[in-house]
XYZ file of C-alpha atoms in Angstrom:
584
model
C 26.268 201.964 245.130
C 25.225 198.670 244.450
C 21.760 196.968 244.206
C 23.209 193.331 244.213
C 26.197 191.062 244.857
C 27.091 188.977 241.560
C 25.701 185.930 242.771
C 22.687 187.121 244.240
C 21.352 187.232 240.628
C 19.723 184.160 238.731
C 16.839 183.140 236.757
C 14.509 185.099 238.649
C 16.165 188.442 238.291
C 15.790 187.937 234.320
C 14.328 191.441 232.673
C 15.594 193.385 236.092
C 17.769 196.727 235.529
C 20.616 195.984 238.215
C 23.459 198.018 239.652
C 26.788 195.831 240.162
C 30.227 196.927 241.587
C 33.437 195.161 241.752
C 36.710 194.344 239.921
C 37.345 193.057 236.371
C 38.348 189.538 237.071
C 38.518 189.166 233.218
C 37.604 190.950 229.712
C 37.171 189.135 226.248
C 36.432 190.778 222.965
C 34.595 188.167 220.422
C 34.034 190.616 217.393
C 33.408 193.729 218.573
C 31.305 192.635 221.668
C 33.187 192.608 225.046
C 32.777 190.222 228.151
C 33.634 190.936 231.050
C 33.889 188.773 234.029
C 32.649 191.516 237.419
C 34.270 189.703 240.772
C 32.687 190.680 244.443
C 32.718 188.951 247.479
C 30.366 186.650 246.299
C 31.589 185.309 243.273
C 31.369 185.754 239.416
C 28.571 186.990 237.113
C 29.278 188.220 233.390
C 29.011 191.609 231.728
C 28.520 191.717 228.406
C 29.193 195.292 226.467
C 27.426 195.098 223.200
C 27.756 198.557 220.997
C 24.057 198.322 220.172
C 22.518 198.208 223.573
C 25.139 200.793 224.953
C 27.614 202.919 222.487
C 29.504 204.332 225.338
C 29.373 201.699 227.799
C 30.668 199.515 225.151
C 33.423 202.414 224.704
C 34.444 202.224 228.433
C 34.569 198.738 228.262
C 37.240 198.688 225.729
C 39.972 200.169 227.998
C 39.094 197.738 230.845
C 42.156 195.778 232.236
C 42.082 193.144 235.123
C 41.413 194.412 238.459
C 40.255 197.673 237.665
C 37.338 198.845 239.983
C 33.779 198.539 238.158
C 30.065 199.958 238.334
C 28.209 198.426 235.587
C 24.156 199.165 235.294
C 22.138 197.067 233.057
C 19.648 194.166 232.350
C 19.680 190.601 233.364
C 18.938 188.478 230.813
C 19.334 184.864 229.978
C 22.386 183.569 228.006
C 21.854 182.307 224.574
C 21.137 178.180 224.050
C 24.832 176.518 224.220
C 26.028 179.395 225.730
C 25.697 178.934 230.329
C 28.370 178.243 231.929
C 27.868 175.197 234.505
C 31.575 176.214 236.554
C 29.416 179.479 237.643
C 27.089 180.064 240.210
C 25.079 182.542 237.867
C 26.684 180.748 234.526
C 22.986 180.754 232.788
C 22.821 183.949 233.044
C 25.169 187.687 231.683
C 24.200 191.522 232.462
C 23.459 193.159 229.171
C 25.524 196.544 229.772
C 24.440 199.933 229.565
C 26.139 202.092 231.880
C 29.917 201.195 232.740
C 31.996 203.609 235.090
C 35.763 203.162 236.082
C 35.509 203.722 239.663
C 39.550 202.904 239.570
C 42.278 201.749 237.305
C 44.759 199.234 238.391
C 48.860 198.993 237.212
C 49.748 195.686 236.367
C 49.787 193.319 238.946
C 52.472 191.410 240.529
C 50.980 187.877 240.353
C 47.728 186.552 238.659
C 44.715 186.730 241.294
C 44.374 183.065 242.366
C 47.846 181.279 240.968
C 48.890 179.381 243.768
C 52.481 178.971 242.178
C 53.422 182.361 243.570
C 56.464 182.312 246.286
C 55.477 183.615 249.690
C 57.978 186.214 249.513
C 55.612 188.024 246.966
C 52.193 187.203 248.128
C 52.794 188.379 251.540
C 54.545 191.626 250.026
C 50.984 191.779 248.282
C 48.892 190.643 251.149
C 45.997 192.197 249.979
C 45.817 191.361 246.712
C 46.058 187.647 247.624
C 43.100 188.531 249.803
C 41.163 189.399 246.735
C 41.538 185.190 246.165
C 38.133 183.924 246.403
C 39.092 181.000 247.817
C 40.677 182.631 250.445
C 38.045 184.956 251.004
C 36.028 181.497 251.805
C 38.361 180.889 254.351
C 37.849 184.154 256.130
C 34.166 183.857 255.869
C 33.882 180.106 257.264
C 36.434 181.584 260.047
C 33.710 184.713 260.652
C 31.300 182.161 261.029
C 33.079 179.647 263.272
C 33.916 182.459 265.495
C 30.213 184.079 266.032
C 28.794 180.357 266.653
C 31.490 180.285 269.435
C 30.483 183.599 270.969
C 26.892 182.588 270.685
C 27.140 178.980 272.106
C 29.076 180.396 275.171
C 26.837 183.475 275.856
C 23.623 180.804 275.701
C 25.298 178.905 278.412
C 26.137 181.735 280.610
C 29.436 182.938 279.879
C 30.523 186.094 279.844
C 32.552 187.603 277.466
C 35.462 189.959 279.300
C 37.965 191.788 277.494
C 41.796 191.252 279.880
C 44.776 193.515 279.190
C 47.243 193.249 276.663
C 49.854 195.595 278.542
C 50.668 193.072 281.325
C 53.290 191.913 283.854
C 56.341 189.550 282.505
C 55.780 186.229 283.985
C 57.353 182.866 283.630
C 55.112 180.906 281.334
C 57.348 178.560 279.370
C 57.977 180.870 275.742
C 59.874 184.584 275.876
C 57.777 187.230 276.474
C 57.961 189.887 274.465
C 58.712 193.136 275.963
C 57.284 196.891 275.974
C 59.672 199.696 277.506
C 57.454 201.989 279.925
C 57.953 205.823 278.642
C 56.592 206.591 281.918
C 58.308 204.239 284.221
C 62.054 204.471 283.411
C 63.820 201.156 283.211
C 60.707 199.410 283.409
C 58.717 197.192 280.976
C 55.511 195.411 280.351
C 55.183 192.573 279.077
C 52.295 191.056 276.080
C 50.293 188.385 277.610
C 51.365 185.128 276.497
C 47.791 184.021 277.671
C 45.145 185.650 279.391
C 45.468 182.423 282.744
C 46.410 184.880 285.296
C 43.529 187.607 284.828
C 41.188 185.208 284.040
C 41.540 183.076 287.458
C 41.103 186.467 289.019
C 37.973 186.886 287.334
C 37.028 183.908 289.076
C 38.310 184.934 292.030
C 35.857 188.060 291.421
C 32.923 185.657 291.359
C 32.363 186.235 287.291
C 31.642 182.881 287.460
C 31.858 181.853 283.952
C 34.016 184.076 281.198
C 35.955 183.389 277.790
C 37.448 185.863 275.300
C 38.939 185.846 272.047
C 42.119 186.471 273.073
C 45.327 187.473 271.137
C 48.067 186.199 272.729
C 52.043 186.873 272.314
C 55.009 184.505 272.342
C 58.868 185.184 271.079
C 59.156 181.714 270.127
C 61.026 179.969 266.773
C 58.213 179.672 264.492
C 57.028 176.486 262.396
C 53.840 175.642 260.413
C 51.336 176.057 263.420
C 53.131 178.528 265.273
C 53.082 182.500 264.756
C 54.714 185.276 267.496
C 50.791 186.258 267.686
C 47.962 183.937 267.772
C 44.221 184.123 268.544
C 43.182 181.480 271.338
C 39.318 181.090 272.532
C 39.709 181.140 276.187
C 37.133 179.991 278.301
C 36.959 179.742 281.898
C 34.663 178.584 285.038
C 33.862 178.334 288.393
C 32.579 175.714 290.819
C 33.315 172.911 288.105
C 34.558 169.417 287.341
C 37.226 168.140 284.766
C 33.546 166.562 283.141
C 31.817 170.048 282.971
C 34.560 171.635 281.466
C 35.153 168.881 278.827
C 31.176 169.306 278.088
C 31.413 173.084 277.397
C 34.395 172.393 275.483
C 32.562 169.455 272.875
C 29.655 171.679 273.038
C 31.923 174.771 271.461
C 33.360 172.344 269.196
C 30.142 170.856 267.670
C 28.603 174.616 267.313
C 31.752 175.668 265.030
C 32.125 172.910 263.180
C 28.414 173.305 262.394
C 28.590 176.986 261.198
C 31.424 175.626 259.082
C 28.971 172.801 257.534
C 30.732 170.089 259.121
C 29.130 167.609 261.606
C 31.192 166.508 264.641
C 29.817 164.133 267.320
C 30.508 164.366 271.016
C 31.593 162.979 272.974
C 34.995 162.150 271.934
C 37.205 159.357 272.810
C 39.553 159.709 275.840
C 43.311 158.496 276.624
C 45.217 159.112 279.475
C 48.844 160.787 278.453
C 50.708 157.403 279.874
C 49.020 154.913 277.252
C 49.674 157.937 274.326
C 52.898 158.061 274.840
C 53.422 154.295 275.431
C 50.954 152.893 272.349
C 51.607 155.997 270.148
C 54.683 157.760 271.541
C 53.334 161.097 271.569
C 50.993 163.154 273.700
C 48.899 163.979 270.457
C 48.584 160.857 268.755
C 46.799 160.829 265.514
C 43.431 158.640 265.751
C 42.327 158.574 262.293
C 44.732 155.180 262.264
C 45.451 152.620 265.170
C 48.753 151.284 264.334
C 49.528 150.616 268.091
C 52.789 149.807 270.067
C 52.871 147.143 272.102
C 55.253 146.273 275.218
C 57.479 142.885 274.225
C 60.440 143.795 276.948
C 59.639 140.853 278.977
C 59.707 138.485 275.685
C 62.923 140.185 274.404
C 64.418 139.426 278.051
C 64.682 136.039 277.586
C 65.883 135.967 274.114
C 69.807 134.955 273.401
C 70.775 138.893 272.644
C 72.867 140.450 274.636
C 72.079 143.829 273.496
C 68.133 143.225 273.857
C 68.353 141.324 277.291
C 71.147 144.167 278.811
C 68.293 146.735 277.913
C 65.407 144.800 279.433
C 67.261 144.741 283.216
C 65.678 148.138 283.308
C 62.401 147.994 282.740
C 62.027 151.484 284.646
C 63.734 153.315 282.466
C 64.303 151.515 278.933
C 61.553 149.974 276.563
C 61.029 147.783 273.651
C 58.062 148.633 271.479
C 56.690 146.421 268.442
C 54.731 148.512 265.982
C 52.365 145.912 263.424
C 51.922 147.330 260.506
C 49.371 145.435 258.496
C 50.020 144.113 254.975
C 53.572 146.126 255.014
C 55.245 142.409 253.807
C 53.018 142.868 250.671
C 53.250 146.710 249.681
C 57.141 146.880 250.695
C 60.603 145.691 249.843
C 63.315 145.249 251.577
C 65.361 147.998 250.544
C 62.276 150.323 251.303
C 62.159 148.528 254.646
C 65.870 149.673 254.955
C 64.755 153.472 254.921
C 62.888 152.944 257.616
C 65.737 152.253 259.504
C 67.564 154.925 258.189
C 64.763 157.460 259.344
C 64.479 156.214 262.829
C 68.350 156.982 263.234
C 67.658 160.824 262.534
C 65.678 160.674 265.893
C 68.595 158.729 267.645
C 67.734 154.969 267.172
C 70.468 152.999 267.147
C 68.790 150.482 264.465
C 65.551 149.020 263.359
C 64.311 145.210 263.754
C 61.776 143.807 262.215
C 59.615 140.641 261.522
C 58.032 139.476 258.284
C 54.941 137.499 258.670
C 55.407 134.394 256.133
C 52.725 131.671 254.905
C 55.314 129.707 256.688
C 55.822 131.066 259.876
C 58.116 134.481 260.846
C 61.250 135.576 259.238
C 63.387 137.656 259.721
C 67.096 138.212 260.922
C 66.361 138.201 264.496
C 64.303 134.979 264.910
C 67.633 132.972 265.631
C 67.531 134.924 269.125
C 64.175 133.311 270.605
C 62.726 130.258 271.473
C 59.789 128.875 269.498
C 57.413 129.527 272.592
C 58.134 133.392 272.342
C 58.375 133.590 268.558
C 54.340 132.055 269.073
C 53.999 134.603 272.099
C 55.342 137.509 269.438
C 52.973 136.570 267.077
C 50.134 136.708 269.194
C 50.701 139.435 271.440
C 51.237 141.631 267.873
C 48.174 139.786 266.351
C 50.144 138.960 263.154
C 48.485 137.931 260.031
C 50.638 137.124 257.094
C 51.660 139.789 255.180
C 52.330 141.828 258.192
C 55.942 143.502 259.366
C 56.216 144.225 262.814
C 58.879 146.638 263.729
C 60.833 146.982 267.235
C 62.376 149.878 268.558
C 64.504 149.237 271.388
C 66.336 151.732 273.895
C 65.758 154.501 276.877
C 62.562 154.837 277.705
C 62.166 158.722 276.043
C 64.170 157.805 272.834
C 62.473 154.651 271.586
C 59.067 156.316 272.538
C 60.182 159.380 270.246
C 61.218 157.452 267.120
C 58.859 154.377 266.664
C 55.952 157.561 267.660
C 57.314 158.991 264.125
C 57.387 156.165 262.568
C 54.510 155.291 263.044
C 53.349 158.417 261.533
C 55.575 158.342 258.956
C 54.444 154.507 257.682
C 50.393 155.950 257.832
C 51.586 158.999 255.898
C 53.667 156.760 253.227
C 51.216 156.732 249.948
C 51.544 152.798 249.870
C 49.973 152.420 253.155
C 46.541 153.914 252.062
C 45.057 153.945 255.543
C 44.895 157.725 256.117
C 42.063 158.925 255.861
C 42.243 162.769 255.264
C 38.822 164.108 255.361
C 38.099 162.424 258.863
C 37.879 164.692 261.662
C 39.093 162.465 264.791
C 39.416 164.332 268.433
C 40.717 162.370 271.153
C 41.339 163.863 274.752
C 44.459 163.213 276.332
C 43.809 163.442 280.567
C 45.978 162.548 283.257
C 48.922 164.359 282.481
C 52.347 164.542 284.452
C 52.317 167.607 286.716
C 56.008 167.794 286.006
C 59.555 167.482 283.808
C 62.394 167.476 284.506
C 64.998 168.854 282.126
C 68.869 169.490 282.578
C 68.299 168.355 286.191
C 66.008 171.346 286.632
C 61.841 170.855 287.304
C 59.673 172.392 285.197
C 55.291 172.363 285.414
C 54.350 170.263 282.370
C 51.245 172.747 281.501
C 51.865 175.696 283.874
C 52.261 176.290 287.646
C 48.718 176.795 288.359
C 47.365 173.911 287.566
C 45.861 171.523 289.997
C 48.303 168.359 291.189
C 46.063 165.239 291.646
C 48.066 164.888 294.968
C 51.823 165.459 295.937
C 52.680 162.489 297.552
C 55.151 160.692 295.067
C 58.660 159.477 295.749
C 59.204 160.047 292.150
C 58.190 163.997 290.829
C 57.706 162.869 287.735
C 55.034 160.219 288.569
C 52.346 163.165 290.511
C 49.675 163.478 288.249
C 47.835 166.555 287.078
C 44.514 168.047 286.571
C 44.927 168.305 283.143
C 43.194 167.454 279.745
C 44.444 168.829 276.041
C 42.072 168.396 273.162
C 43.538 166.569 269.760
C 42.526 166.895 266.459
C 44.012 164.489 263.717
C 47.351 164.579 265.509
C 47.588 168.288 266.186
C 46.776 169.575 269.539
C 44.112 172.512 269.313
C 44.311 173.684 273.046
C 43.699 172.107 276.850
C 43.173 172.946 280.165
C 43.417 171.978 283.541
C 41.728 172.484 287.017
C 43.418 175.468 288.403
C 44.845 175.376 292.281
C 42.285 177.774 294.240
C 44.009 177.583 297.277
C 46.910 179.440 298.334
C 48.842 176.379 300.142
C 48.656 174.062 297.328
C 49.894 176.847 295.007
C 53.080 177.585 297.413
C 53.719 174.007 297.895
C 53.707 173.717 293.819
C 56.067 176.512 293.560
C 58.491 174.899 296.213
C 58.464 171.755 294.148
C 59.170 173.760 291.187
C 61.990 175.557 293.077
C 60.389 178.963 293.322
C 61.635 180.628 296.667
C 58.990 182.379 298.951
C 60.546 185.542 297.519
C 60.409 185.217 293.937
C 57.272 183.765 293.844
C 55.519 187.196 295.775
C 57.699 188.883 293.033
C 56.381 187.234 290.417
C 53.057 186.009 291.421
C 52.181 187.682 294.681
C 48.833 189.564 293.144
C 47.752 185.988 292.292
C 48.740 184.928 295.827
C 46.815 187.621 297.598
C 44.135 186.978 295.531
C 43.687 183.298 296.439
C 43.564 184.214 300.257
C 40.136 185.967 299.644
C 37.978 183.269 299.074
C 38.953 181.771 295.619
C 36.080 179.349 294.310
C 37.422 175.763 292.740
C 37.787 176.705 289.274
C 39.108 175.538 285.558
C 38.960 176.435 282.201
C 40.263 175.903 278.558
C 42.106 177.437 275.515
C 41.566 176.685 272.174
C 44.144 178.057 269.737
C 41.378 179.669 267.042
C 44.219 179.443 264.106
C 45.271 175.926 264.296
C 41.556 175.167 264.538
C 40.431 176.828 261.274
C 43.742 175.342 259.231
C 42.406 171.818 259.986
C 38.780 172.750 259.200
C 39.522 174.197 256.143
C 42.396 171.819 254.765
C 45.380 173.967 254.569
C 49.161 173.402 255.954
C 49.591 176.288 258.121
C 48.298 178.980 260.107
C 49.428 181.673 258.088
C 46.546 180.462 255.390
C 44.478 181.174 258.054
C 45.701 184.895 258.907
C 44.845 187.692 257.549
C 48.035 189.546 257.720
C 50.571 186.865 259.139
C 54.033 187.089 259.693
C 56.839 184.866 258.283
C 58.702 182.223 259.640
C 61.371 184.906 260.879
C 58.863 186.687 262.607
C 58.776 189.304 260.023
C 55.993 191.260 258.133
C 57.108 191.925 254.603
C 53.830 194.049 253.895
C 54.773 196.976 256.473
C 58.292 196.301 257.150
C 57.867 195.062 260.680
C 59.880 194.663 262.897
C 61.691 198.193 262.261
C 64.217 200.883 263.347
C 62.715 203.816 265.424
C 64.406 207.146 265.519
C 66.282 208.261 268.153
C 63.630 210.634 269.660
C 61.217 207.562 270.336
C 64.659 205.490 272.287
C 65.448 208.666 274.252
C 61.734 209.268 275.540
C 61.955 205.265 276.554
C 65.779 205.895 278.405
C 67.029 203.419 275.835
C 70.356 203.267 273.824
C 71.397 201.053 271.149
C 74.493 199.300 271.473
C 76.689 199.109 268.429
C 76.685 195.692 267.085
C 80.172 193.980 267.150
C 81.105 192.962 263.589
């Protein structure tokens, strides 16, 4: 229907008869003669409907609105001196009508194509005419292209791409699952995968040797920015490998997306273990495109004339006290904005907020009375102060002060006065060596998941055995990880006895996995990369649902179709299930 897309034509094509389709993006009538901007997928080119070079065209023209559905036939030709348009692609050049068909009319619309004002109760109503955005049509495209480079840099190395099922077994893997009644087997459910980890072990155990997938996966989790009840995860995994060769594949994917996205990464990235994250940045994703570091001063605080401080360094197991330097925060801040630091801190459960100002004449502050000169000089140059620095201390249980002086460190770089984030750098950083376990409410819990490989088992403490287990981070957001799975059925039961899965739920829950690892399982590991979370960093936006072409909302609702919904009572008696009445 069409002989080019809008921006296919330029300079060249001048004195060419030309067949374009699309929709009216906008129509102007200077004296008689009517513009009209045509919009495809590739962008913008300008019709102009001039009674003299086509009577009925220009006729046809005249009852044009936005958004109807255009064929317009005609002759390229250059645009008058004075008269190009430098914001367009093809702005030197207009289509010199004589042919115009309505293919389709269009009722007013609800929103203007392109106004980002527009609440998200409306565009998501209107999905698909926020689709017709071309900026988020960019989106869409760069996310086409990241996701072919990825199947192409895997199948070059030898991966094979494997399609797992979607109809699965309800295992315990850390979110809800969410459920599908069997019509067939009464009483009985399936569950969506929350992951492909269990089938795609087995594939190793199958000798596939190396396999990945673009994988939709399910959780019935609360929902923020980066979080959706289904997500798309590139899942890779291999056999006969090392934490180093899976890392490699992993940069290697990486680099080959970025690329198709025109954006240069270099490999290999920077590596921290997950104690010094969470003890110099007090988080297991820290945020590398600034350093602003904790360091340790509980051994100089223990000898200062504070009760408080000194009764919270007698347990240096369990409690901590972190100074965070900020640089040149004497000369940007005052006081009372110094205060609000404080006051966000105790949101997180910090009892209060200390802090040092670096003087021409030494430190100030209210809590120099407490030390000796020897460890005010041993502050100063453990924190490397320079004047005009603050440094901040955080001071507490181990978990808590780790928590809050992690945020505030994040929220000092984010503060506009600070100037030191820089938002258009793309920083990774691996995070390995991470706990095999929590424990929460007095109950143990696998860190990652209870298949992943324990460095060894031999730790008075449970908390202290180390893991397998590497997550990739991206400008503080974590984009996936792995781990080195256990291959051998021993190990696995001894990890589910730590974990305080019987003998007997384990075969219930597990036993195909089980079985499967008494056959001759190679050593294997692997990776997931959530695809989402990776294309709303490459492309600048604030959530995933930017990034999703029909995403639900924070309530795990679809305004477009109405989902979730009420089925009649035909479909709940062919699944042997009855509604309750809901107590009001």
């Amino acid at each position: 229907m069409r002989s080019h897309y809008c921006t296919d034509l330029s300079e060249a094509n001048v004195g060419q008869n030309v067949v374009l389709a699309g929709w009216a993006n906008s129509y102007r009538d200077h004296g008689g003669i009517i513009f009209i901007d045509l919009r495809d997928k590739s962008g913008l080119v300008q019709l102009t409907c001039d009674p003299e070079d086509g009577a009925a065209a220009h006729k046809v023209a005249d009852s044009i609105r936005d958004e109807f559905v255009l064929i317009a036939k005609g002759t390229v030709r250059l645009r008058g001196e004075g008269l190009t348009n430098p914001r367009l692609k093809t702005g030197s050049i207009e289509i010199i009508v004589n042919e115009l068909i309505i293919e389709n009319k269009s009722t007013a619309l609800p929103f203007v194509i392109g106004d980002k004002t527009v609440g998200e109760e409306t565009t998501l109503k209107y999905r698909y005419l926020e689709l017709r955005d071309p900026d988020l049509y960019e989106v869409f495209r760069l996310r086409s292209k990241a996701a072919i480079a990825a199947r192409n840099i895997l199948d070059e190395n030898g991966f094979l791409e494997v399609e797992t099922p979607i109809l699965t077994k309800s295992t315990p893997e850390g979110a809800r699952d969410y459920l599908v009644p069997s019509r067939v087997h009464d009483g009985q459910f399936y569950a969506l995968p929350q992951s492909p980890q269990l089938f795609k072990q087995l594939l190793m155990v199958g000798g596939f040797d190396r396999y990945f997938q673009i994988a939709k996966c399910f959780r019935d989790e609360d929902l923020r920015a980066d979080r959706q009840p289904e997500f798309t995860q590139i899942d890779v995994e291999m056999s006969f490998c090392t934490q180093e060769d899976v890392i490699k594949v992993a940069e290697d994917l990486l680099s080959a997306m970025f690329k198709a996205c025109n954006v240069d990464i270099k490999p290999p990235f920077n590596r921290i273990t997950h104690n010094n994250a969470m003890e110099w940045y007090g988080c297991d994703k820290p945020d590398m495109r600034y350093d602003l570091k904790m360091v340790d001063v509980l051994d100089i605080f223990s000898r200062c004339d504070n009760e408080i401080f000194t009764n919270i360094a007698k347990a240096p197991h369990t409690n901590r006290i972190k100074a965070l330097k900020v640089p040149g925060a004497d000369l940007v801040f005052s006081k009372r904005e110094m205060k609000t630091f404080e006051d966000f801190v105790r949101k997180f459960g910090a009892h209060g907020l200390g802090y040092f100002q670096m003087k021409e004449d030494g430190l100030k502050g209210p809590l120099v009375k407490f030390f000796s000169e020897e460890d005010i000089a041993l502050i100063i140059e453990r924190t490397e102060l320079e004047v005009g620095d603050v440094v901040f201390f955080g001071a507490g249980d181990k978990k808590t002060v780790l928590d809050y002086m992690g945020r505030l460190r994040i929220f000092i770089a984010e503060h506009e006065k600070m100037n030191i984030l820089d938002r258009d750098r793309f920083e990774f950083v691996w995070v390995v060596d991470f706990p095999m376990f929590e424990v929460e409410d007095g109950r143990v819990k696998a860190l990652h998941h209870p298949f992943t490989m324990p460095k060894d088992t031999d730790k008075e403490n449970i908390e202290d055995i180390e893991s397998i287990a590497y997550d990739i981070v991206l400008n503080g957001t974590e984009l996936g990880g792995g781990s080195i799975r256990i291959h051998k059925s021993d190990v696995q039961e001894e990890v589910f006895k730590l974990l305080g899965i019987g003998e007997e739920e384990a075969r219930e829950k597990f036993g195909f996995l089980l079985d499967a690892l008494k056959f001759g399982a190679p050593p294997h590991g692997g990776f997931a990369i959530g695809f989402d979370r990776l294309m709303m960093l490459i492309t600048k936006k604030s959530s995933i649902r930017d990034v999703i072409a029909f995403p639900k909302t924070q309530k795990a609702s679809c305004i477009l179709t109405k989902a979730p919904s009420a089925v009649d009572n035909n479909q709940l008696r062919d699944l042997h299930i009855r509604l309750r009445e809901q107590v009001k």
